[in-house]
PDB file of C-alpha atoms in Angstrom:
ATOM      1  CA  MET Z 163      77.131 -74.156  61.199  1.00  0.00           C
ATOM      2  CA  LYS Z 164      74.037 -71.991  61.554  1.00  0.00           C
ATOM      3  CA  LYS Z 165      70.771 -73.654  60.648  1.00  0.00           C
ATOM      4  CA  SER Z 166      68.539 -72.252  57.920  1.00  0.00           C
ATOM      5  CA  ASP Z 167      65.177 -70.728  58.796  1.00  0.00           C
ATOM      6  CA  HIS Z 168      63.491 -73.792  57.297  1.00  0.00           C
ATOM      7  CA  GLU Z 169      65.589 -76.140  59.482  1.00  0.00           C
ATOM      8  CA  ILE Z 170      64.744 -74.098  62.580  1.00  0.00           C
ATOM      9  CA  LEU Z 171      61.036 -74.187  61.711  1.00  0.00           C
ATOM     10  CA  GLU Z 172      61.222 -77.967  61.298  1.00  0.00           C
ATOM     11  CA  MET Z 173      62.966 -78.280  64.685  1.00  0.00           C
ATOM     12  CA  PHE Z 174      60.134 -76.329  66.303  1.00  0.00           C
ATOM     13  CA  LYS Z 175      57.633 -78.688  64.706  1.00  0.00           C
ATOM     14  CA  VAL Z 176      59.249 -81.887  66.018  1.00  0.00           C
ATOM     15  CA  ASN Z 177      60.478 -80.643  69.430  1.00  0.00           C
ATOM     16  CA  SER Z 178      58.055 -79.022  71.812  1.00  0.00           C
ATOM     17  CA  ALA Z 179      57.924 -78.452  75.543  1.00  0.00           C
ATOM     18  CA  PRO Z 180      55.070 -79.707  77.718  1.00  0.00           C
ATOM     19  CA  CYS Z 181      53.908 -76.136  78.379  1.00  0.00           C
ATOM     20  CA  THR Z 182      53.570 -75.367  74.667  1.00  0.00           C
ATOM     21  CA  ASP Z 183      51.814 -78.698  74.166  1.00  0.00           C
ATOM     22  CA  THR Z 184      49.342 -77.678  76.887  1.00  0.00           C
ATOM     23  CA  LEU Z 185      48.697 -74.384  75.073  1.00  0.00           C
ATOM     24  CA  ARG Z 186      48.370 -76.361  71.833  1.00  0.00           C
ATOM     25  CA  ALA Z 187      51.016 -74.146  70.290  1.00  0.00           C
ATOM     26  CA  GLU Z 188      52.408 -74.491  66.802  1.00  0.00           C
ATOM     27  CA  VAL Z 189      55.136 -72.440  65.154  1.00  0.00           C
ATOM     28  CA  ILE Z 190      53.752 -71.462  61.754  1.00  0.00           C
ATOM     29  CA  ARG Z 191      56.554 -69.243  60.441  1.00  0.00           C
ATOM     30  CA  PHE Z 192      60.089 -68.317  61.477  1.00  0.00           C
ATOM     31  CA  SER Z 193      62.407 -65.725  59.935  1.00  0.00           C
ATOM     32  CA  SER Z 194      65.860 -64.736  61.125  1.00  0.00           C
ATOM     33  CA  ASN Z 195      66.091 -61.692  58.844  1.00  0.00           C
ATOM     34  CA  PRO Z 196      64.139 -59.709  59.700  1.00  0.00           C
ATOM     35  CA  PRO Z 197      63.604 -61.507  63.019  1.00  0.00           C
ATOM     36  CA  SER Z 198      59.989 -62.627  63.286  1.00  0.00           C
ATOM     37  CA  ILE Z 199      57.909 -65.589  64.313  1.00  0.00           C
ATOM     38  CA  GLU Z 200      54.279 -66.558  63.941  1.00  0.00           C
ATOM     39  CA  MET Z 201      52.668 -69.026  66.314  1.00  0.00           C
ATOM     40  CA  GLN Z 202      49.190 -70.429  66.573  1.00  0.00           C
ATOM     41  CA  PHE Z 203      47.428 -71.495  69.788  1.00  0.00           C
ATOM     42  CA  GLU Z 204      44.166 -73.276  70.455  1.00  0.00           C
ATOM     43  CA  ALA Z 205      42.136 -71.782  73.278  1.00  0.00           C
ATOM     44  CA  VAL Z 206      40.221 -74.866  74.405  1.00  0.00           C
ATOM     45  CA  HIS Z 207      37.241 -74.840  76.734  1.00  0.00           C
ATOM     46  CA  GLU Z 208      39.442 -75.887  79.675  1.00  0.00           C
ATOM     47  CA  PHE Z 209      41.209 -72.494  79.443  1.00  0.00           C
ATOM     48  CA  THR Z 210      37.991 -70.506  79.913  1.00  0.00           C
ATOM     49  CA  HIS Z 211      35.766 -69.054  82.590  1.00  0.00           C
ATOM     50  CA  SER Z 212      32.417 -67.191  82.471  1.00  0.00           C
ATOM     51  CA  ASP Z 213      30.542 -70.182  81.084  1.00  0.00           C
ATOM     52  CA  GLY Z 214      33.277 -70.858  78.546  1.00  0.00           C
ATOM     53  CA  GLN Z 215      33.067 -67.400  77.026  1.00  0.00           C
ATOM     54  CA  VAL Z 216      36.390 -65.860  78.117  1.00  0.00           C
ATOM     55  CA  VAL Z 217      39.902 -67.300  78.007  1.00  0.00           C
ATOM     56  CA  GLN Z 218      41.589 -66.932  81.401  1.00  0.00           C
ATOM     57  CA  GLY Z 219      44.264 -64.222  81.328  1.00  0.00           C
ATOM     58  CA  GLY Z 220      47.103 -66.436  82.539  1.00  0.00           C
ATOM     59  CA  PHE Z 221      46.700 -68.666  79.493  1.00  0.00           C
ATOM     60  CA  VAL Z 222      46.630 -65.639  77.198  1.00  0.00           C
ATOM     61  CA  THR Z 223      49.804 -64.339  78.855  1.00  0.00           C
ATOM     62  CA  GLY Z 224      51.477 -67.697  78.276  1.00  0.00           C
ATOM     63  CA  MET Z 225      50.444 -67.432  74.633  1.00  0.00           C
ATOM     64  CA  LEU Z 226      52.143 -64.031  74.460  1.00  0.00           C
ATOM     65  CA  ASP Z 227      55.273 -65.194  76.270  1.00  0.00           C
ATOM     66  CA  ALA Z 228      55.908 -68.305  74.151  1.00  0.00           C
ATOM     67  CA  PRO Z 229      56.610 -66.529  70.828  1.00  0.00           C
ATOM     68  CA  MET Z 230      59.143 -64.232  72.492  1.00  0.00           C
ATOM     69  CA  ALA Z 231      61.068 -67.232  73.834  1.00  0.00           C
ATOM     70  CA  HIS Z 232      60.747 -69.237  70.626  1.00  0.00           C
ATOM     71  CA  LEU Z 233      62.047 -66.365  68.512  1.00  0.00           C
ATOM     72  CA  LEU Z 234      65.157 -66.052  70.673  1.00  0.00           C
ATOM     73  CA  MET Z 235      65.728 -69.811  70.699  1.00  0.00           C
ATOM     74  CA  GLY Z 236      65.542 -69.892  66.908  1.00  0.00           C
ATOM     75  CA  LEU Z 237      67.750 -66.836  66.439  1.00  0.00           C
ATOM     76  CA  PHE Z 238      70.421 -68.328  68.705  1.00  0.00           C
ATOM     77  CA  ASP Z 239      70.256 -71.779  67.097  1.00  0.00           C
ATOM     78  CA  PHE Z 240      68.737 -73.358  70.232  1.00  0.00           C
ATOM     79  CA  LYS Z 241      71.889 -72.564  72.237  1.00  0.00           C
ATOM     80  CA  LEU Z 242      69.958 -70.043  74.379  1.00  0.00           C
ATOM     81  CA  ILE Z 243      67.070 -70.943  76.662  1.00  0.00           C
ATOM     82  CA  PRO Z 244      65.441 -67.591  77.508  1.00  0.00           C
ATOM     83  CA  MET Z 245      63.660 -67.145  80.813  1.00  0.00           C
ATOM     84  CA  THR Z 246      61.034 -64.499  81.374  1.00  0.00           C
ATOM     85  CA  LEU Z 247      61.999 -62.520  84.452  1.00  0.00           C
ATOM     86  CA  ASP Z 248      59.025 -60.187  84.282  1.00  0.00           C
ATOM     87  CA  ILE Z 249      55.995 -59.806  82.054  1.00  0.00           C
ATOM     88  CA  ASN Z 250      53.316 -57.156  82.367  1.00  0.00           C
ATOM     89  CA  VAL Z 251      50.147 -57.572  80.353  1.00  0.00           C
ATOM     90  CA  SER Z 252      47.249 -55.118  80.217  1.00  0.00           C
ATOM     91  CA  PHE Z 253      44.080 -56.533  78.729  1.00  0.00           C
ATOM     92  CA  LEU Z 254      41.937 -54.131  76.716  1.00  0.00           C
ATOM     93  CA  SER Z 255      39.079 -56.568  76.188  1.00  0.00           C
ATOM     94  CA  PRO Z 256      38.304 -60.226  76.855  1.00  0.00           C
ATOM     95  CA  THR Z 257      39.900 -62.906  74.711  1.00  0.00           C
ATOM     96  CA  ARG Z 258      37.031 -65.005  73.473  1.00  0.00           C
ATOM     97  CA  GLN Z 259      37.219 -68.674  72.695  1.00  0.00           C
TER      98      GLN Z 259
END
């Protein structure tokens, strides 16, 4: 039986992977119809360079990649573990802490 959006959101809140814990990620909202997800991340000082002013791009990319995977996991009732084969990110300006 397919889980409700609320049940999926609760599963995200109690089950997290070490990488999302490192990024201090939290799923705020999940919807299966229309498919959407909202996540929150904390860019801590350890993720920065330039005297703590700019978040390193690899961390930002991880923060972009995680919602894509989480949305698919939720939509497929956690029966699919998506893997990113390629990701291309162009930064328009620095991500500030």
